[in-house]
mmCIF file of C-alpha atoms and ligand atoms in Angstrom:
data_model
loop_
_atom_site.group_PDB
_atom_site.id
_atom_site.type_symbol
_atom_site.label_atom_id
_atom_site.label_comp_id
_atom_site.label_asym_id
_atom_site.label_seq_id
_atom_site.Cartn_x
_atom_site.Cartn_y
_atom_site.Cartn_z
ATOM 1 C CA UNK A 555 196.991 95.265 204.380
ATOM 2 C CA UNK A 556 200.485 96.965 204.162
ATOM 3 C CA UNK A 557 203.310 95.464 201.657
ATOM 4 C CA UNK A 558 207.042 95.492 202.475
ATOM 5 C CA UNK A 559 208.904 94.997 199.522
ATOM 6 C CA UNK A 560 212.263 93.246 200.399
ATOM 7 C CA UNK A 561 215.389 94.919 198.600
ATOM 8 C CA UNK A 562 217.628 93.427 197.352
ATOM 9 C CA UNK A 563 215.525 90.457 196.220
ATOM 10 C CA UNK A 564 215.162 88.385 193.138
ATOM 11 C CA UNK A 565 217.676 87.811 190.488
ATOM 12 C CA UNK A 566 221.789 87.853 191.511
ATOM 13 C CA UNK A 567 224.551 88.657 189.173
ATOM 14 C CA UNK A 568 224.988 85.226 188.826
ATOM 15 C CA UNK A 569 221.590 84.490 187.525
ATOM 16 C CA UNK A 570 221.455 87.460 185.275
ATOM 17 C CA UNK A 571 224.656 86.101 183.471
ATOM 18 C CA UNK A 572 223.185 82.718 183.093
ATOM 19 C CA UNK A 573 219.904 83.965 181.453
ATOM 20 C CA UNK A 574 221.747 86.724 179.665
ATOM 21 C CA UNK A 575 224.054 83.988 178.154
ATOM 22 C CA UNK A 576 221.184 81.512 177.138
ATOM 23 C CA UNK A 577 219.396 84.326 175.124
ATOM 24 C CA UNK A 578 222.473 85.079 173.394
ATOM 25 C CA UNK A 579 222.891 81.618 172.550
ATOM 26 C CA UNK A 580 219.655 81.036 171.273
ATOM 27 C CA UNK A 581 219.856 84.217 169.082
ATOM 28 C CA UNK A 582 223.193 83.329 167.886
ATOM 29 C CA UNK A 583 223.100 79.629 167.321
ATOM 30 C CA UNK A 584 219.258 79.183 167.181
ATOM 31 C CA UNK A 585 217.021 76.403 168.916
ATOM 32 C CA UNK A 586 217.882 74.023 169.724
ATOM 33 C CA UNK A 587 220.445 75.104 172.342
ATOM 34 C CA UNK A 588 220.550 72.360 175.048
ATOM 35 C CA UNK A 589 220.965 73.229 178.828
ATOM 36 C CA UNK A 590 222.445 70.490 181.157
ATOM 37 C CA UNK A 591 220.061 70.399 184.315
ATOM 38 C CA UNK A 592 218.050 73.697 184.821
ATOM 39 C CA UNK A 593 219.254 77.105 184.092
ATOM 40 C CA UNK A 594 218.355 78.325 187.190
ATOM 41 C CA UNK A 595 215.919 76.561 189.583
ATOM 42 C CA UNK A 596 213.047 78.285 188.593
ATOM 43 C CA UNK A 597 209.577 76.915 186.838
ATOM 44 C CA UNK A 598 208.766 80.244 184.696
ATOM 45 C CA UNK A 599 212.494 80.685 183.327
ATOM 46 C CA UNK A 600 212.732 76.991 182.388
ATOM 47 C CA UNK A 601 209.222 76.890 181.366
ATOM 48 C CA UNK A 602 209.929 80.472 178.926
ATOM 49 C CA UNK A 603 213.340 78.895 177.766
ATOM 50 C CA UNK A 604 211.667 75.520 177.004
ATOM 51 C CA UNK A 605 208.941 77.111 174.804
ATOM 52 C CA UNK A 606 211.752 79.134 172.845
ATOM 53 C CA UNK A 607 213.465 75.681 171.848
ATOM 54 C CA UNK A 608 215.989 75.332 174.800
ATOM 55 C CA UNK A 609 216.045 71.545 175.515
ATOM 56 C CA UNK A 610 216.512 70.976 179.108
ATOM 57 C CA UNK A 611 218.924 67.334 179.822
ATOM 58 C CA UNK A 612 219.664 65.734 182.452
ATOM 59 C CA UNK A 613 222.121 63.397 180.706
ATOM 60 C CA UNK A 614 224.271 63.893 178.021
ATOM 61 C CA UNK A 615 223.317 61.461 175.880
ATOM 62 C CA UNK A 616 220.437 63.031 175.315
ATOM 63 C CA UNK A 617 222.085 65.625 173.408
ATOM 64 C CA UNK A 618 222.979 65.062 169.673
ATOM 65 C CA UNK A 619 226.782 65.013 168.715
ATOM 66 C CA UNK A 620 227.653 68.636 167.610
ATOM 67 C CA UNK A 621 225.493 70.469 169.559
ATOM 68 C CA UNK A 622 225.577 73.463 171.583
ATOM 69 C CA UNK A 623 225.142 72.473 175.303
ATOM 70 C CA UNK A 624 224.698 75.323 178.052
ATOM 71 C CA UNK A 625 226.403 75.107 181.926
ATOM 72 C CA UNK A 626 224.173 76.584 184.232
ATOM 73 C CA UNK A 627 224.541 78.677 187.243
ATOM 74 C CA UNK A 628 225.203 76.037 189.389
ATOM 75 C CA UNK A 629 228.029 74.768 187.717
ATOM 76 C CA UNK A 630 229.086 71.194 186.564
ATOM 77 C CA UNK A 631 231.653 68.500 187.247
ATOM 78 C CA UNK A 632 234.840 67.536 185.406
ATOM 79 C CA UNK A 633 233.437 64.369 184.569
ATOM 80 C CA UNK A 634 230.400 66.208 182.639
ATOM 81 C CA UNK A 635 233.174 68.476 180.653
ATOM 82 C CA UNK A 636 234.890 65.195 179.848
ATOM 83 C CA UNK A 637 232.028 63.722 178.529
ATOM 84 C CA UNK A 638 230.627 66.538 176.750
ATOM 85 C CA UNK A 639 234.143 66.878 175.031
ATOM 86 C CA UNK A 640 234.333 63.123 173.990
ATOM 87 C CA UNK A 641 230.644 63.683 172.684
ATOM 88 C CA UNK A 642 231.869 66.633 170.312
ATOM 89 C CA UNK A 643 229.627 69.024 172.102
ATOM 90 C CA UNK A 644 229.954 73.010 172.000
ATOM 91 C CA UNK A 645 229.843 73.635 175.614
ATOM 92 C CA UNK A 646 229.333 77.446 176.880
ATOM 93 C CA UNK A 647 229.912 77.262 180.036
ATOM 94 C CA UNK A 648 227.562 79.831 182.317
ATOM 95 C CA UNK A 649 228.480 78.572 185.614
ATOM 96 C CA UNK A 650 228.595 81.637 188.367
ATOM 97 C CA UNK A 651 231.888 82.607 189.229
ATOM 98 C CA UNK A 652 231.405 82.357 192.708
ATOM 99 C CA UNK A 653 230.438 78.719 192.139
ATOM 100 C CA UNK A 654 233.922 78.361 190.324
ATOM 101 C CA UNK A 655 235.745 79.957 193.408
ATOM 102 C CA UNK A 656 234.467 77.163 195.238
ATOM 103 C CA UNK A 657 235.582 74.454 192.818
ATOM 104 C CA UNK A 658 239.039 76.026 192.663
ATOM 105 C CA UNK A 659 239.438 75.882 196.403
ATOM 106 C CA UNK A 660 238.385 72.285 196.215
ATOM 107 C CA UNK A 661 240.934 71.497 193.884
ATOM 108 C CA UNK A 662 243.895 73.256 195.846
ATOM 109 C CA UNK A 663 243.146 71.615 199.272
ATOM 110 C CA UNK A 664 242.972 68.339 197.548
ATOM 111 C CA UNK A 665 246.127 68.793 195.739
ATOM 112 C CA UNK A 666 247.828 69.787 199.100
ATOM 113 C CA UNK A 667 246.557 66.862 200.661
ATOM 114 C CA UNK A 668 243.776 68.363 202.846
ATOM 115 C CA UNK A 669 240.396 66.133 203.764
ATOM 116 C CA UNK A 670 237.564 68.551 202.742
ATOM 117 C CA UNK A 671 234.578 68.824 204.874
ATOM 118 C CA UNK A 672 232.081 70.178 202.099
ATOM 119 C CA UNK A 673 228.744 71.735 203.726
ATOM 120 C CA UNK A 674 225.919 71.261 201.713
ATOM 121 C CA UNK A 675 222.794 69.475 200.496
ATOM 122 C CA UNK A 676 223.123 65.953 198.886
ATOM 123 C CA UNK A 677 221.904 66.137 195.676
ATOM 124 C CA UNK A 678 221.801 69.724 194.940
ATOM 125 C CA UNK A 679 223.576 70.427 191.562
ATOM 126 C CA UNK A 680 226.001 72.879 192.695
ATOM 127 C CA UNK A 681 227.382 70.231 195.346
ATOM 128 C CA UNK A 682 227.282 67.359 192.685
ATOM 129 C CA UNK A 683 229.503 69.593 190.643
ATOM 130 C CA UNK A 684 231.670 70.458 193.675
ATOM 131 C CA UNK A 685 232.274 67.129 194.998
ATOM 132 C CA UNK A 686 233.315 66.152 191.495
ATOM 133 C CA UNK A 687 236.657 68.306 191.560
ATOM 134 C CA UNK A 688 237.817 65.977 194.298
ATOM 135 C CA UNK A 689 235.884 62.946 195.217
ATOM 136 C CA UNK A 690 238.111 61.256 197.011
ATOM 137 C CA UNK A 691 239.076 64.136 199.125
ATOM 138 C CA UNK A 692 235.748 65.360 199.986
ATOM 139 C CA UNK A 693 232.964 64.295 202.445
ATOM 140 C CA UNK A 694 229.713 65.947 202.752
ATOM 141 C CA UNK A 695 227.909 67.248 205.597
ATOM 142 C CA UNK A 696 224.695 68.829 205.567
ATOM 143 C CA UNK A 697 223.582 69.146 209.592
ATOM 144 C CA UNK A 698 225.772 69.521 212.954
ATOM 145 C CA UNK A 699 225.052 65.969 213.907
ATOM 146 C CA UNK A 700 227.089 64.977 210.464
ATOM 147 C CA UNK A 701 230.224 66.608 211.733
ATOM 148 C CA UNK A 702 229.842 63.981 215.362
ATOM 149 C CA UNK A 703 230.143 61.154 212.683
ATOM 150 C CA UNK A 704 233.335 62.174 210.914
ATOM 151 C CA UNK A 705 236.247 59.872 211.533
ATOM 152 C CA UNK A 706 239.570 61.466 210.734
ATOM 153 C CA UNK A 707 242.836 60.774 211.776
ATOM 154 C CA UNK A 708 244.342 63.231 214.519
ATOM 155 C CA UNK A 709 247.169 64.531 212.392
ATOM 156 C CA UNK A 710 245.158 64.852 209.021
ATOM 157 C CA UNK A 711 244.964 68.067 207.308
ATOM 158 C CA UNK A 712 241.326 69.181 207.193
ATOM 159 C CA UNK A 713 239.661 72.322 205.457
ATOM 160 C CA UNK A 714 236.126 73.299 205.253
ATOM 161 C CA UNK A 715 234.025 74.792 202.301
ATOM 162 C CA UNK A 716 230.271 75.467 201.830
ATOM 163 C CA UNK A 717 227.597 75.490 199.629
ATOM 164 C CA UNK A 718 227.025 79.066 198.080
ATOM 165 C CA UNK A 719 223.389 79.150 199.075
ATOM 166 C CA UNK A 720 223.161 77.995 202.754
ATOM 167 C CA UNK A 721 221.637 79.535 205.437
ATOM 168 C CA UNK A 722 224.522 81.611 206.797
ATOM 169 C CA UNK A 723 223.238 80.788 210.554
ATOM 170 C CA UNK A 724 223.201 77.093 209.710
ATOM 171 C CA UNK A 725 226.572 77.169 208.499
ATOM 172 C CA UNK A 726 228.024 79.212 211.159
ATOM 173 C CA UNK A 727 226.574 76.529 213.493
ATOM 174 C CA UNK A 728 228.231 73.775 211.690
ATOM 175 C CA UNK A 729 231.370 75.293 211.004
ATOM 176 C CA UNK A 730 231.372 76.411 214.851
ATOM 177 C CA UNK A 731 231.114 72.379 215.704
ATOM 178 C CA UNK A 732 233.605 71.768 213.095
ATOM 179 C CA UNK A 733 236.252 73.647 214.739
ATOM 180 C CA UNK A 734 235.150 72.306 218.079
ATOM 181 C CA UNK A 735 236.147 68.793 216.662
ATOM 182 C CA UNK A 736 238.911 69.856 214.833
ATOM 183 C CA UNK A 737 240.779 72.749 215.930
ATOM 184 C CA UNK A 738 243.027 73.246 213.368
ATOM 185 C CA UNK A 739 240.652 72.975 210.517
ATOM 186 C CA UNK A 740 241.245 75.422 207.832
ATOM 187 C CA UNK A 741 238.392 77.485 205.695
ATOM 188 C CA UNK A 742 238.483 79.912 202.517
ATOM 189 C CA UNK A 743 239.853 83.476 203.197
ATOM 190 C CA UNK A 744 236.660 84.439 202.128
ATOM 191 C CA UNK A 745 233.110 83.149 202.884
ATOM 192 C CA UNK A 746 231.711 80.723 200.349
ATOM 193 C CA UNK A 747 228.410 81.731 200.849
ATOM 194 C CA UNK A 748 227.715 84.224 198.079
ATOM 195 C CA UNK A 749 226.889 87.778 198.790
ATOM 196 C CA UNK A 750 223.383 87.265 197.389
ATOM 197 C CA UNK A 751 222.608 84.985 199.712
ATOM 198 C CA UNK A 752 223.923 86.802 202.287
ATOM 199 C CA UNK A 753 222.014 89.944 201.535
ATOM 200 C CA UNK A 754 218.529 88.298 201.019
ATOM 201 C CA UNK A 755 218.780 86.181 204.264
ATOM 202 C CA UNK A 756 219.668 89.628 205.837
ATOM 203 C CA UNK A 757 216.756 91.921 204.530
ATOM 204 C CA UNK A 758 214.642 88.508 205.504
ATOM 205 C CA UNK A 759 215.502 88.461 208.714
ATOM 206 C CA UNK A 760 215.732 92.353 209.292
ATOM 207 C CA UNK A 761 211.996 92.897 207.920
ATOM 208 C CA UNK A 762 210.497 89.948 208.884
ATOM 209 C CA UNK A 763 210.165 91.145 212.396
ATOM 210 C CA UNK A 764 207.751 93.794 211.010
ATOM 211 C CA UNK A 765 205.475 91.301 209.398
ATOM 212 C CA UNK A 766 202.734 89.399 210.317
ATOM 213 C CA UNK A 767 203.226 86.903 207.270
ATOM 214 C CA UNK A 768 206.058 86.256 204.718
ATOM 215 C CA UNK A 769 205.755 85.411 201.156
ATOM 216 C CA UNK A 770 208.801 84.333 199.228
ATOM 217 C CA UNK A 771 208.650 83.997 195.636
ATOM 218 C CA UNK A 772 210.566 81.158 194.363
ATOM 219 C CA UNK A 773 210.372 77.496 193.206
ATOM 220 C CA UNK A 774 210.402 74.308 195.798
ATOM 221 C CA UNK A 775 214.064 73.259 194.502
ATOM 222 C CA UNK A 776 215.496 76.481 194.532
ATOM 223 C CA UNK A 777 218.007 76.299 197.985
ATOM 224 C CA UNK A 778 218.199 79.988 198.850
ATOM 225 C CA UNK A 779 214.239 80.679 198.247
ATOM 226 C CA UNK A 780 213.776 77.838 200.831
ATOM 227 C CA UNK A 781 216.385 79.021 203.220
ATOM 228 C CA UNK A 782 214.418 82.519 202.942
ATOM 229 C CA UNK A 783 211.250 80.901 204.229
ATOM 230 C CA UNK A 784 212.682 78.875 207.185
ATOM 231 C CA UNK A 785 214.607 82.055 208.102
ATOM 232 C CA UNK A 786 211.278 83.762 208.491
ATOM 233 C CA UNK A 787 209.961 80.790 210.317
ATOM 234 C CA UNK A 788 212.704 80.660 212.941
ATOM 235 C CA UNK A 789 211.895 84.462 213.840
ATOM 236 C CA UNK A 790 208.301 83.146 214.418
ATOM 237 C CA UNK A 791 206.521 84.500 211.345
ATOM 238 C CA UNK A 792 204.454 82.306 209.295
ATOM 239 C CA UNK A 793 206.259 81.947 205.660
ATOM 240 C CA UNK A 794 205.043 80.914 202.618
ATOM 241 C CA UNK A 795 207.025 79.886 199.610
ATOM 242 C CA UNK A 796 205.043 80.414 196.263
ATOM 243 C CA UNK A 797 205.784 80.182 192.520
ATOM 244 C CA UNK A 798 203.484 82.838 191.865
ATOM 245 C CA UNK A 799 200.068 84.350 192.380
ATOM 246 C CA UNK A 800 198.236 81.134 192.060
ATOM 247 C CA UNK A 801 199.798 79.467 195.068
ATOM 248 C CA UNK A 802 198.755 82.368 197.293
ATOM 249 C CA UNK A 803 195.337 81.186 199.367
ATOM 250 C CA UNK A 804 193.419 83.540 201.090
ATOM 251 C CA UNK A 805 193.425 81.446 204.126
ATOM 252 C CA UNK A 806 196.561 83.208 205.150
ATOM 253 C CA UNK A 807 195.075 86.636 205.517
ATOM 254 C CA UNK A 808 192.398 88.457 207.047
ATOM 255 C CA UNK A 809 193.158 91.770 204.926
ATOM 256 C CA UNK A 810 195.006 93.585 207.999
ATOM 257 C CA UNK A 811 198.000 92.023 207.834
ATOM 258 C CA UNK A 812 201.839 93.365 207.190
ATOM 259 C CA UNK A 813 203.181 91.132 204.927
ATOM 260 C CA UNK A 814 206.829 90.892 203.739
ATOM 261 C CA UNK A 815 207.368 90.029 199.905
ATOM 262 C CA UNK A 816 210.941 88.777 198.970
ATOM 263 C CA UNK A 817 212.409 86.363 196.521
ATOM 264 C CA UNK A 818 215.029 83.775 195.908
ATOM 265 C CA UNK A 819 217.636 84.655 193.648
ATOM 266 C CA UNK A 820 216.432 83.178 191.270
ATOM 267 C CA UNK A 821 212.728 83.996 190.931
ATOM 268 C CA UNK A 822 211.693 86.788 188.077
ATOM 269 C CA UNK A 823 211.042 90.254 189.235
ATOM 270 C CA UNK A 824 207.657 89.995 186.820
ATOM 271 C CA UNK A 825 206.367 86.928 188.892
ATOM 272 C CA UNK A 826 207.001 89.277 192.244
ATOM 273 C CA UNK A 827 205.062 92.004 190.489
ATOM 274 C CA UNK A 828 202.034 89.886 189.864
ATOM 275 C CA UNK A 829 201.765 88.426 193.205
ATOM 276 C CA UNK A 830 201.606 92.385 194.370
ATOM 277 C CA UNK A 831 198.785 92.729 191.866
ATOM 278 C CA UNK A 832 196.983 90.078 193.340
ATOM 279 C CA UNK A 833 197.216 91.211 196.755
ATOM 280 C CA UNK A 834 196.382 94.739 195.912
ATOM 281 C CA UNK A 835 193.282 93.809 194.016
ATOM 282 C CA UNK A 836 192.368 91.335 196.864
ATOM 283 C CA UNK A 837 193.478 93.781 199.838
ATOM 284 C CA UNK A 838 193.844 97.158 198.457
ATOM 285 C CA UNK A 839 197.460 96.666 199.930
ATOM 286 C CA UNK A 840 199.806 99.671 200.114
ATOM 287 C CA UNK A 841 203.312 98.902 199.173
ATOM 288 C CA UNK A 842 206.622 100.212 199.998
ATOM 289 C CA UNK A 843 210.015 99.074 199.518
ATOM 290 C CA UNK A 844 212.769 98.832 202.001
ATOM 291 C CA UNK A 845 216.330 98.135 201.123
ATOM 292 C CA UNK A 846 218.488 97.068 203.355
ATOM 293 C CA UNK A 847 221.528 96.972 201.190
ATOM 294 C CA UNK A 848 222.571 97.936 197.799
ATOM 295 C CA UNK A 849 224.136 95.593 195.445
ATOM 296 C CA UNK A 850 226.294 96.238 192.329
ATOM 297 C CA UNK A 851 227.395 92.880 191.372
ATOM 298 C CA UNK A 852 228.096 92.207 187.685
ATOM 299 C CA UNK A 853 229.695 89.255 185.839
ATOM 300 C CA UNK A 854 231.028 89.201 182.438
ATOM 301 C CA UNK A 855 229.336 86.690 180.166
ATOM 302 C CA UNK A 856 231.401 83.415 179.409
ATOM 303 C CA UNK A 857 234.231 83.244 177.395
ATOM 304 C CA UNK A 858 232.325 81.548 174.432
ATOM 305 C CA UNK A 859 229.838 84.273 174.134
ATOM 306 C CA UNK A 860 232.243 87.519 174.519
ATOM 307 C CA UNK A 861 233.399 87.590 170.469
HETATM 308 S S1 LIG B 1896 223.035 82.720 194.388
HETATM 309 FE FE1 LIG B 1896 225.036 83.151 194.376
HETATM 310 S S2 LIG B 1896 226.437 81.537 194.128
HETATM 311 FE FE2 LIG B 1896 224.346 81.311 193.071
HETATM 312 S S3 LIG B 1896 224.393 82.197 190.846
HETATM 313 FE FE3 LIG B 1896 223.489 83.744 192.437
HETATM 314 S S4 LIG B 1896 225.317 84.964 193.125
HETATM 315 FE FE4 LIG B 1896 226.021 82.864 191.870
#
């Protein structure tokens, strides 16, 4: 068996910053530290912090007044910020700056009287946060068919924004359809799908061509991990989204395959290494890393933790 280890893979700058922020908050304030929603969508990261006194909540009413609460990399709506203030919580904002950029764009377009078409997945934490910035000005579309159903006046100013972790190809198709229906639609000067999502997808697309099977390390609720598996399948290669080595099935292999391993932006590298160790042990697999792009992005810690 040959293993192609994709690079870049795994943690992005936003996830690194969010995890470092939570580590620092735990050290500085001691447990419990509360996090609104999962810090990142990965069961290992959430489980590890949970065992060390971090409490993940889906409702601010679960947090005692005066406590420390951290907002995850996916960001929150203004409603949550206000509710947190009213409850007297000490908020630490670990929202990824690339998500904040989308929030700012939504606020600007709404202020200038645009209807905003947000391309994203309903119910995803990031989308809920962005929608909350201008709930009366945003309509959500997830697929090309949703564009056909939009009922907007001819002279209405329209702009589109996207969730940061979409499939680049799917988003391009939806944007093309939007431009067809609304030729005057405007969009952000720079792509909203983030650098980490684009780079991991590019690596998966290029390297899957050389593979018989693709393993994507990441949790089921991780949007960007799901997209990586979809990209491989679109290229005709069977792909499995796995949380770790326990999810690997021997039925997927004869032992002669070339296996591409990649990981979503919220999947820890030690789990990737455990999956490799499993395949080396079971099939004497050889590993070579194939890098399609270098990443040097780093985000500074939230203001509340910088002193
Ligand atoms: S995937 Fe992109 S937008 Fe999301 S946390 Fe990472 S860098 Fe930020």
